PDB file of C-alpha atoms in Angstrom:
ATOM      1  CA  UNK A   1      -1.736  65.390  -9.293  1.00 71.00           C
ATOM      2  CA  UNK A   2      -3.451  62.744 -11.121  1.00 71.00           C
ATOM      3  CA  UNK A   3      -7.347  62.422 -12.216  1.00 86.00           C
ATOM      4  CA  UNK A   4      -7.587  65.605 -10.108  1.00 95.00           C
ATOM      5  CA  UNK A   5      -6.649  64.135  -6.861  1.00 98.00           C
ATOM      6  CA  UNK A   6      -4.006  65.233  -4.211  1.00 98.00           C
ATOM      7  CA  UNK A   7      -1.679  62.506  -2.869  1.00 98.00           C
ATOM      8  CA  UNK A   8      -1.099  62.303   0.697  1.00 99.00           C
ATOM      9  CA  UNK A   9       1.972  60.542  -0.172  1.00 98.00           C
ATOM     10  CA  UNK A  10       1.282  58.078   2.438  1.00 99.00           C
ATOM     11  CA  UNK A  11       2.360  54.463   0.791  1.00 98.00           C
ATOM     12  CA  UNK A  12      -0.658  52.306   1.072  1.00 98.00           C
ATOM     13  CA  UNK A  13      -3.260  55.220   2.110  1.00 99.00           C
ATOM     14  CA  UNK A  14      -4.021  56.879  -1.100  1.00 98.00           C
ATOM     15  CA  UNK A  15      -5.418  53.404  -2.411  1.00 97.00           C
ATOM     16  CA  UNK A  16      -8.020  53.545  -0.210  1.00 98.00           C
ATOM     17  CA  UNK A  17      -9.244  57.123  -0.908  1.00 98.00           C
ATOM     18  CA  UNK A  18      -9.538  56.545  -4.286  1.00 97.00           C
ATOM     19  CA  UNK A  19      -5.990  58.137  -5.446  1.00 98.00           C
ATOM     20  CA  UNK A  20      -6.528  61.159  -2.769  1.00 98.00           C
ATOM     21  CA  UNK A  21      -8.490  64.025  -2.237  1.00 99.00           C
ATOM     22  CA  UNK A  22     -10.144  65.523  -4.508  1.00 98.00           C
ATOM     23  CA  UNK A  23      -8.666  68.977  -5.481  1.00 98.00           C
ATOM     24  CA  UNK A  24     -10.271  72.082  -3.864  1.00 98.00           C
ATOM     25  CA  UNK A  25     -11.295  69.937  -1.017  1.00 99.00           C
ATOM     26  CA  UNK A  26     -11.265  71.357   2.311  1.00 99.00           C
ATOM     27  CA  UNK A  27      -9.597  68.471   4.654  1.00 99.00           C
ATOM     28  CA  UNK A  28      -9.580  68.124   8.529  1.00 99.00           C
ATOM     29  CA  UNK A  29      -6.720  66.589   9.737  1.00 99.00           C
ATOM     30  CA  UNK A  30      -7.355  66.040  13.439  1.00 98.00           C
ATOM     31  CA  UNK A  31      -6.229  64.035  16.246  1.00 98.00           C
ATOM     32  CA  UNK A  32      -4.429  63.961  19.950  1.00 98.00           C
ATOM     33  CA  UNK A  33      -0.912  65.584  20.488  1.00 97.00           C
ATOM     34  CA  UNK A  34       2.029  62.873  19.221  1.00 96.00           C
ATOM     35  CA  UNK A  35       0.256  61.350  16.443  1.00 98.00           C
ATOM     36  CA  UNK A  36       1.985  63.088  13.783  1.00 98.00           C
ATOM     37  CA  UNK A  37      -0.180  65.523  12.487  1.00 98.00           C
ATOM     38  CA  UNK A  38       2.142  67.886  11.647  1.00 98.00           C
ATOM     39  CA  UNK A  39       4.401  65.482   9.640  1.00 98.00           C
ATOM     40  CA  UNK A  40       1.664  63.830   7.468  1.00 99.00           C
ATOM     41  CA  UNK A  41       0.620  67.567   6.419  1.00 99.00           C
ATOM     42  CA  UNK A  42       4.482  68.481   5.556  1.00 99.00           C
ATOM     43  CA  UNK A  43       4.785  65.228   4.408  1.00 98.00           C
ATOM     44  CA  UNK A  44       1.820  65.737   1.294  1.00 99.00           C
ATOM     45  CA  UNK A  45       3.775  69.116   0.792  1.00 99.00           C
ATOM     46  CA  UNK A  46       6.873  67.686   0.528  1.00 98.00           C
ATOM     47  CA  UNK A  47       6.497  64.824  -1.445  1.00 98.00           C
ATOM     48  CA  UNK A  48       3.802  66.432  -3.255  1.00 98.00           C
ATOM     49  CA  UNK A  49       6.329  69.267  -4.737  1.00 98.00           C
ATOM     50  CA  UNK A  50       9.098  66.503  -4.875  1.00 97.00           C
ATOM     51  CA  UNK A  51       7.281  63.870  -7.058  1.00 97.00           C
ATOM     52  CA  UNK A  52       4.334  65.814  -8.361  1.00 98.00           C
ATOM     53  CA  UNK A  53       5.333  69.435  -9.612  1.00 98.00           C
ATOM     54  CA  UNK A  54       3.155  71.220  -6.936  1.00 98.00           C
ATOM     55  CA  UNK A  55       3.141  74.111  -5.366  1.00 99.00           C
ATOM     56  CA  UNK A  56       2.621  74.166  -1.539  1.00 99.00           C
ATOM     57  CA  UNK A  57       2.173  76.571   1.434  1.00 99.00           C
ATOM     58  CA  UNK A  58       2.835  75.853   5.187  1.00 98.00           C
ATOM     59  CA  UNK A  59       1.023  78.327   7.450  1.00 98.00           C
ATOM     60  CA  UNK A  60       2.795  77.433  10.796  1.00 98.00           C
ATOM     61  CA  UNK A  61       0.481  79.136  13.341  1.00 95.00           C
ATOM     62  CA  UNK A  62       2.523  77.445  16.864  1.00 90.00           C
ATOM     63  CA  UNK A  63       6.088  75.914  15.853  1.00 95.00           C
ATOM     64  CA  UNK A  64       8.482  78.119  14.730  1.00 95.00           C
ATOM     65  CA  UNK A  65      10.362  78.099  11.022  1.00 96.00           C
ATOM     66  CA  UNK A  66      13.585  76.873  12.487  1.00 96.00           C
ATOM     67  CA  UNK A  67      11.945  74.236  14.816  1.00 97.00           C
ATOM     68  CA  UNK A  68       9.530  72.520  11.685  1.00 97.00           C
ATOM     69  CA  UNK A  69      13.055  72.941   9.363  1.00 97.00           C
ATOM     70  CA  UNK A  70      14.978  70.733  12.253  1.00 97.00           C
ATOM     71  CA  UNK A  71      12.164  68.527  12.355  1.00 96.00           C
ATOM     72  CA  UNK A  72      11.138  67.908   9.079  1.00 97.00           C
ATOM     73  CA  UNK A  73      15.121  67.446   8.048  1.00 96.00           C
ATOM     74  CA  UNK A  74      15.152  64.999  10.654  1.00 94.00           C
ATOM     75  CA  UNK A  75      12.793  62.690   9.130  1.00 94.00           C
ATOM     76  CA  UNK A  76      14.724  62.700   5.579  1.00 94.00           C
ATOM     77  CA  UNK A  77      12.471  65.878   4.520  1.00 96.00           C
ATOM     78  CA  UNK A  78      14.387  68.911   3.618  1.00 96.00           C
ATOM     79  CA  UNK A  79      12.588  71.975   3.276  1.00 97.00           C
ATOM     80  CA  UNK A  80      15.504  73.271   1.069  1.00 98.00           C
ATOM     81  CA  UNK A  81      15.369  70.609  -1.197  1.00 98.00           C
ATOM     82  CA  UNK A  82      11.691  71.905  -2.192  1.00 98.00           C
ATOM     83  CA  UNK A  83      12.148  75.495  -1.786  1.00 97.00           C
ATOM     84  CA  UNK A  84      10.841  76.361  -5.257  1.00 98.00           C
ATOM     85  CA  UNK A  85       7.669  74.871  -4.591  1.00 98.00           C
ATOM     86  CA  UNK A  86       7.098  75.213  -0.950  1.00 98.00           C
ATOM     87  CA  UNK A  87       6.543  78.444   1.167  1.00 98.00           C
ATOM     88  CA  UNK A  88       6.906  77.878   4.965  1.00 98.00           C
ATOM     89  CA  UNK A  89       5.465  81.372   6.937  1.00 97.00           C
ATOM     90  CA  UNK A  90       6.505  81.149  10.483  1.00 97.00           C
ATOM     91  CA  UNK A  91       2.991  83.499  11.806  1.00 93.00           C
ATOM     92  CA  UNK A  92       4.761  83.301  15.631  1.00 88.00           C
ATOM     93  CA  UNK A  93       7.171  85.682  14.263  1.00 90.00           C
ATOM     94  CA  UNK A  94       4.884  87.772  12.538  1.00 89.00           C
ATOM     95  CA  UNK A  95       2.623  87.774  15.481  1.00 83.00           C
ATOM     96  CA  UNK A  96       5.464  88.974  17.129  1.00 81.00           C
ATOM     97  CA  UNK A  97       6.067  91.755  15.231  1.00 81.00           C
ATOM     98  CA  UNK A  98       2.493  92.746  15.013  1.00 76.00           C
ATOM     99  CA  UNK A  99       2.522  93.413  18.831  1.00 71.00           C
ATOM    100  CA  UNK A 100       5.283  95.169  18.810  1.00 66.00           C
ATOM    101  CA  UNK A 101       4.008  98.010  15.970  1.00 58.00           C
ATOM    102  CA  UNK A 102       0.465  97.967  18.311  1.00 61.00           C
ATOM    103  CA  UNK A 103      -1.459  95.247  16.234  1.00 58.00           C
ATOM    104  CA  UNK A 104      -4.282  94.784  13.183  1.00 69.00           C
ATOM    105  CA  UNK A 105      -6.637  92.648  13.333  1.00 82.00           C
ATOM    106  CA  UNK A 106      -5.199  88.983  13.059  1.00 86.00           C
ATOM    107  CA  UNK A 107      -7.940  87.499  10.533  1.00 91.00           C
ATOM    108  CA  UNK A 108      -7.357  90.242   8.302  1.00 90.00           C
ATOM    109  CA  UNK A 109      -3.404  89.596   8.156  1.00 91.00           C
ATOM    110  CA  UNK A 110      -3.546  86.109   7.976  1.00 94.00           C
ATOM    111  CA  UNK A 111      -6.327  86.368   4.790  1.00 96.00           C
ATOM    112  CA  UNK A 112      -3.655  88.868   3.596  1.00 94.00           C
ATOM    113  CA  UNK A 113      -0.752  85.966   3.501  1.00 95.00           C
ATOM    114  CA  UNK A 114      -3.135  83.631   2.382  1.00 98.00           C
ATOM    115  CA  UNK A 115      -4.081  86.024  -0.957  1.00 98.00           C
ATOM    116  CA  UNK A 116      -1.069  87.035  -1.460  1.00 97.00           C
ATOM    117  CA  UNK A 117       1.034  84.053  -1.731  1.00 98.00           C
ATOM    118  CA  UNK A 118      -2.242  82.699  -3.710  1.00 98.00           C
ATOM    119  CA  UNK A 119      -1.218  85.560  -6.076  1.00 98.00           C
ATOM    120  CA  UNK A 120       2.792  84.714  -6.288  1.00 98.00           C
ATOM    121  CA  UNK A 121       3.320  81.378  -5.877  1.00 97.00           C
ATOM    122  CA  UNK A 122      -0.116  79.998  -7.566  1.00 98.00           C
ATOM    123  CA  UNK A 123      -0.094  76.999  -4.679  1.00 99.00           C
ATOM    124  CA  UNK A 124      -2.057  73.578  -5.266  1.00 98.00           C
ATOM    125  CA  UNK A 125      -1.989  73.172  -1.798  1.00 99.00           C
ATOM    126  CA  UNK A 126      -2.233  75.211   1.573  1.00 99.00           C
ATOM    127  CA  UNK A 127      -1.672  73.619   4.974  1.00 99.00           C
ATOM    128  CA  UNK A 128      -2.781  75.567   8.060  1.00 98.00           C
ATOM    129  CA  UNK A 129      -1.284  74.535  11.336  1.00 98.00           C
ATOM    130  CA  UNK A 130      -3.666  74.551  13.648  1.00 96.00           C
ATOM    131  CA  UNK A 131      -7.378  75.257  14.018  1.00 97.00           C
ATOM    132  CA  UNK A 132      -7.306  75.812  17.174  1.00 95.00           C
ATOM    133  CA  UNK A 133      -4.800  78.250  17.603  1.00 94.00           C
ATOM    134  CA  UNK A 134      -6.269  80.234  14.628  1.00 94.00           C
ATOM    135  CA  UNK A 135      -9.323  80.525  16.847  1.00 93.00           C
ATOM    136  CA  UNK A 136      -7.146  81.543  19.719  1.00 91.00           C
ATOM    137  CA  UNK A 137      -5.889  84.178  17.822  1.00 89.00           C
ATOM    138  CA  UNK A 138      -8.748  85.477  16.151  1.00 90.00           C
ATOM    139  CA  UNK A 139     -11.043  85.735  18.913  1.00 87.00           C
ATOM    140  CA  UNK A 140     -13.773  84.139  17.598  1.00 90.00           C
ATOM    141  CA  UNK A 141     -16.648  85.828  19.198  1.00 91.00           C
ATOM    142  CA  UNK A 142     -19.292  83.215  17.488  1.00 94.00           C
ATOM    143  CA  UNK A 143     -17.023  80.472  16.728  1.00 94.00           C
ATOM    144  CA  UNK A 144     -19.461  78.663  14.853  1.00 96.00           C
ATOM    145  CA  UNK A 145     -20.994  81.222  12.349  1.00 97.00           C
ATOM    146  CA  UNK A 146     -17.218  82.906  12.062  1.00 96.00           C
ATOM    147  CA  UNK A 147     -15.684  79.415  11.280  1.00 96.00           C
ATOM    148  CA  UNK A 148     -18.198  78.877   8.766  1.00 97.00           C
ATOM    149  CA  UNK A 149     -17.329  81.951   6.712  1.00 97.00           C
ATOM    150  CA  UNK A 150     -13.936  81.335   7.095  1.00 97.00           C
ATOM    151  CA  UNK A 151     -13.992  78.453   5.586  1.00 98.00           C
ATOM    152  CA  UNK A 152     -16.622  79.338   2.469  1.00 98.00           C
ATOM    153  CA  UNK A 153     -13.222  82.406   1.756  1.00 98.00           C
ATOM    154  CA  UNK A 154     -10.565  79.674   2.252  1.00 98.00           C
ATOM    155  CA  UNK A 155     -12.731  77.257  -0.376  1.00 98.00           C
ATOM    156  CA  UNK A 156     -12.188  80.632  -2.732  1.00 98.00           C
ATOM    157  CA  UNK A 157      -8.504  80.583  -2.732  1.00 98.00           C
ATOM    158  CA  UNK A 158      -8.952  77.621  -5.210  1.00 97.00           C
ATOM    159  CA  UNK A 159      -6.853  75.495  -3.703  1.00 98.00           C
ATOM    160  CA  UNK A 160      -6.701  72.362  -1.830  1.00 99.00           C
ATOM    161  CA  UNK A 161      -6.705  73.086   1.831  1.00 99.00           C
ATOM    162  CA  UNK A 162      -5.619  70.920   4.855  1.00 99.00           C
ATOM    163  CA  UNK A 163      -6.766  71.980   8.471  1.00 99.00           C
ATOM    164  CA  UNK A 164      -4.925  70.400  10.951  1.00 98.00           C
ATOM    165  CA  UNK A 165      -6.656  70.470  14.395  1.00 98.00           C
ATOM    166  CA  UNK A 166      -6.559  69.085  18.172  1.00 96.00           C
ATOM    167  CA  UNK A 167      -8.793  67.014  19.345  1.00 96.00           C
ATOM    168  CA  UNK A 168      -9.015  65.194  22.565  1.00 95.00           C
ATOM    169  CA  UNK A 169      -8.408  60.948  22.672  1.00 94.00           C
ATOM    170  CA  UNK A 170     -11.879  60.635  24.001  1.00 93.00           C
ATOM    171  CA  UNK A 171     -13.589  63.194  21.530  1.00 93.00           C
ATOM    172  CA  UNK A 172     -17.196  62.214  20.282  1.00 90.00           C
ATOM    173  CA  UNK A 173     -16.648  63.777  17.754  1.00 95.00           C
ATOM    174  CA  UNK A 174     -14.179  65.671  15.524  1.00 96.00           C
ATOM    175  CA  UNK A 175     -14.496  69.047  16.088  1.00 95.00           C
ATOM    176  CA  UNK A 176     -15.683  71.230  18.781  1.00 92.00           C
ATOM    177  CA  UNK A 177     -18.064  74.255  16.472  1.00 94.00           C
ATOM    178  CA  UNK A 178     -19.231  72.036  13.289  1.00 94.00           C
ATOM    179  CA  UNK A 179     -16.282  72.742  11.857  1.00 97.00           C
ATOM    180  CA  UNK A 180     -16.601  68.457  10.987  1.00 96.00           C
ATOM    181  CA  UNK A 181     -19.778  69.255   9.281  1.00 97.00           C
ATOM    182  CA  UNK A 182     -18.623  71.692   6.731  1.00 98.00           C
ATOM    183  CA  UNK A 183     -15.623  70.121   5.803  1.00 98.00           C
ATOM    184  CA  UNK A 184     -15.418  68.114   2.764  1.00 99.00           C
ATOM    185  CA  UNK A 185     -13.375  65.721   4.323  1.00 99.00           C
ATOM    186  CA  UNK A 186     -11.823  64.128   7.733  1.00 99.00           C
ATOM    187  CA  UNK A 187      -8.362  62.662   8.216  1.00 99.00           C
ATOM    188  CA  UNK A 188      -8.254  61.157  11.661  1.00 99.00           C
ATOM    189  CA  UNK A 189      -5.234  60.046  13.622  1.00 99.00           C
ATOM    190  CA  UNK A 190      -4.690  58.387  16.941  1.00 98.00           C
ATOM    191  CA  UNK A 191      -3.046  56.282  19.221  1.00 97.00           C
ATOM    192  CA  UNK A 192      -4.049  52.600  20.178  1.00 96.00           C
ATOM    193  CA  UNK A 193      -2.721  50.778  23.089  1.00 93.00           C
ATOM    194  CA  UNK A 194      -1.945  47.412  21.717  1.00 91.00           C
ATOM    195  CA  UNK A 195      -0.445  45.422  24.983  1.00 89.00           C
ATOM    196  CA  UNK A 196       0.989  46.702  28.332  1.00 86.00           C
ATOM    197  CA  UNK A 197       4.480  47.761  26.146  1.00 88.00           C
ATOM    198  CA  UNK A 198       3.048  48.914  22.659  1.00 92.00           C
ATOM    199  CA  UNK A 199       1.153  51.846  21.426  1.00 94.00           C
ATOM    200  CA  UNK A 200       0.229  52.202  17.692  1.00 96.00           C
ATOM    201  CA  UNK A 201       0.227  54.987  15.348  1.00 98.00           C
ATOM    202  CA  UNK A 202      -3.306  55.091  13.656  1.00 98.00           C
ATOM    203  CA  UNK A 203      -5.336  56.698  10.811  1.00 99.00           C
ATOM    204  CA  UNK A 204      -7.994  56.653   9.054  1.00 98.00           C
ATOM    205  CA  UNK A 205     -10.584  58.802   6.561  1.00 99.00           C
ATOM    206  CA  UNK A 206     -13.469  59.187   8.449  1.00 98.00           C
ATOM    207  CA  UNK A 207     -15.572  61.230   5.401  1.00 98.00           C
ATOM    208  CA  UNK A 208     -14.552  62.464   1.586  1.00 99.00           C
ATOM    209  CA  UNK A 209     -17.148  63.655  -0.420  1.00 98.00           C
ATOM    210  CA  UNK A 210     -17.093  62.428  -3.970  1.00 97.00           C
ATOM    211  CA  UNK A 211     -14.692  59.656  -2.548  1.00 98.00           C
ATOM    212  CA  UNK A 212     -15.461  55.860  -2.452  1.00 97.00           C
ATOM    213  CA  UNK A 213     -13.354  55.700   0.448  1.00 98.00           C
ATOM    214  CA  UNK A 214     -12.132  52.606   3.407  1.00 98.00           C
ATOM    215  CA  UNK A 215     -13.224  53.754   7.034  1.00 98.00           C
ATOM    216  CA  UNK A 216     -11.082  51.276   8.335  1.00 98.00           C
ATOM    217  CA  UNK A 217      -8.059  52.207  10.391  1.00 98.00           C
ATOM    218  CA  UNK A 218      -4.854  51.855   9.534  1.00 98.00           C
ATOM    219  CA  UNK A 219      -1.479  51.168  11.413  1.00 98.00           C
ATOM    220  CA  UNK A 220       0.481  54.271  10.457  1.00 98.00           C
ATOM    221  CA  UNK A 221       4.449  53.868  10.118  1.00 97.00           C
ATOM    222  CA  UNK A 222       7.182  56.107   9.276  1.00 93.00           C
ATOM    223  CA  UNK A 223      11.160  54.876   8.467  1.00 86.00           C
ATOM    224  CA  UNK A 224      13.412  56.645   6.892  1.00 78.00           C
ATOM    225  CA  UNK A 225      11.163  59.723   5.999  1.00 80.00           C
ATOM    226  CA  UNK A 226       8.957  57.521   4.473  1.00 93.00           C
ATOM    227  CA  UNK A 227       5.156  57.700   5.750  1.00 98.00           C
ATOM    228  CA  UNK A 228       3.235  54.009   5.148  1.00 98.00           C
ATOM    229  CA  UNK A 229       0.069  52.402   6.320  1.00 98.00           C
ATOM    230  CA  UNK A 230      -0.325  48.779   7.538  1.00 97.00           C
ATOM    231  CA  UNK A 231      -3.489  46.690   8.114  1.00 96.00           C
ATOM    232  CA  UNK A 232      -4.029  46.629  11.611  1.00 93.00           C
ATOM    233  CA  UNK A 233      -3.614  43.378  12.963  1.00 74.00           C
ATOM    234  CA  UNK A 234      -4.071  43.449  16.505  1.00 59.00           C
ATOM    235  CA  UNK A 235      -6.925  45.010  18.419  1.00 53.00           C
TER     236      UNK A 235
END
């Protein structure tokens, strides 16, 4: 962490958020399905515990602990090369479980995890994988006024906190209850059709408050487990 920013890790990207997000932000990261989402939030864990002494948390709400291990490895990003600094909980399996012993309620288990690992593993960073199914799960009865106080009690875990979240390619807008609004910041990826045989990988910060950020969009490009940003050159 440097001048109390948190990388992304993304070579090219952090530049133009002014070194990265602030710490103790709360951070959308939304987009469509396949524009990796998933990896750019692993990918600030990883790198972040690798180059930058931090301690990180993956709350993996959908893919399972084996699956994001295989995938992650895959791209040059082995979760056991980091596994003093970074906590993957696999909540499919514990959701599992729950129904088998008859249940609690979900938000209070999931705070639980969240407070505890706060406790024992004093994480920088907490990635929660994904809003919507967190909503599923929880069953929001008033999404808005319950995501709002969720929020406000992750913000008190003092830690910086990454929301990833589906949106559609159309979307107007980036979230579907305010949850955009009371963010402190937006991360948006997507996918451009270039020509009639290419489709980009793009990104871009839409907000960061306390950030002199670029709102421009970015080409986004992985090789070798190694997440970069190009100027977009074609429209």
């Amino acid at each position: 962490m440097e001048n109390g920013r948190i990388k992304t890790h993304i070579k090219g990207f952090d530049e133009h958020l002014d070194g990265g997000i602030p710490e103790h932000h709360l951070v959308l990261l939304c987009g469509p399905p396949g524009t990796m989402k998933t990896t750019i939030a692993y990918n600030m864990l990883f790198q972040g515990a690798k180059e930058d002494d931090l301690n990180g948390t993956f709350f993996s709400l959908e893919q399972g602990r084996e699956s994001l291990h295989r995938q992650m490895s895959g791209l040059g990003m082995n979760p056991d090369a980091v596994d003093d600094r970074l906590s993957i909980v696999d909540f499919g399996l514990i959701r599992r479980n729950l129904e088998k012993m008859g249940g609690r309620n979900w938000m209070d288990i999931f705070k639980m995890y969240a407070e505890n690992l706060k406790k024992n593993t004093e994480y920088d960073l907490l990635v929660i994988d994904s809003l919507p199914v967190l909503e599923i799960l929880s069953s929001f009865t008033k999404p808005r006024e319950d995501l709002f106080y969720l929020f406000e009690w992750l913000r008190e875990l003092d830690a910086t906190v990454i929301i990833v979240s589906e949106i559609e390619p159309d979307a107007k807008s980036f979230g579907t209850h305010g949850e955009d609004f009371i963010s402190d910041g937006i991360i948006h990826t997507k996918m451009e059709r270039v020509n009639d045989e290419n489709i980009q990988r793009r990104i871009r910060c839409v907000k960061m408050r306390g950030t002199a950020h670029s709102t421009d969009y970015f080409t986004l490009l992985v090789e070798k487990g190694l997440l970069q940003v190009a100027r977009v050159i074609s429209k």
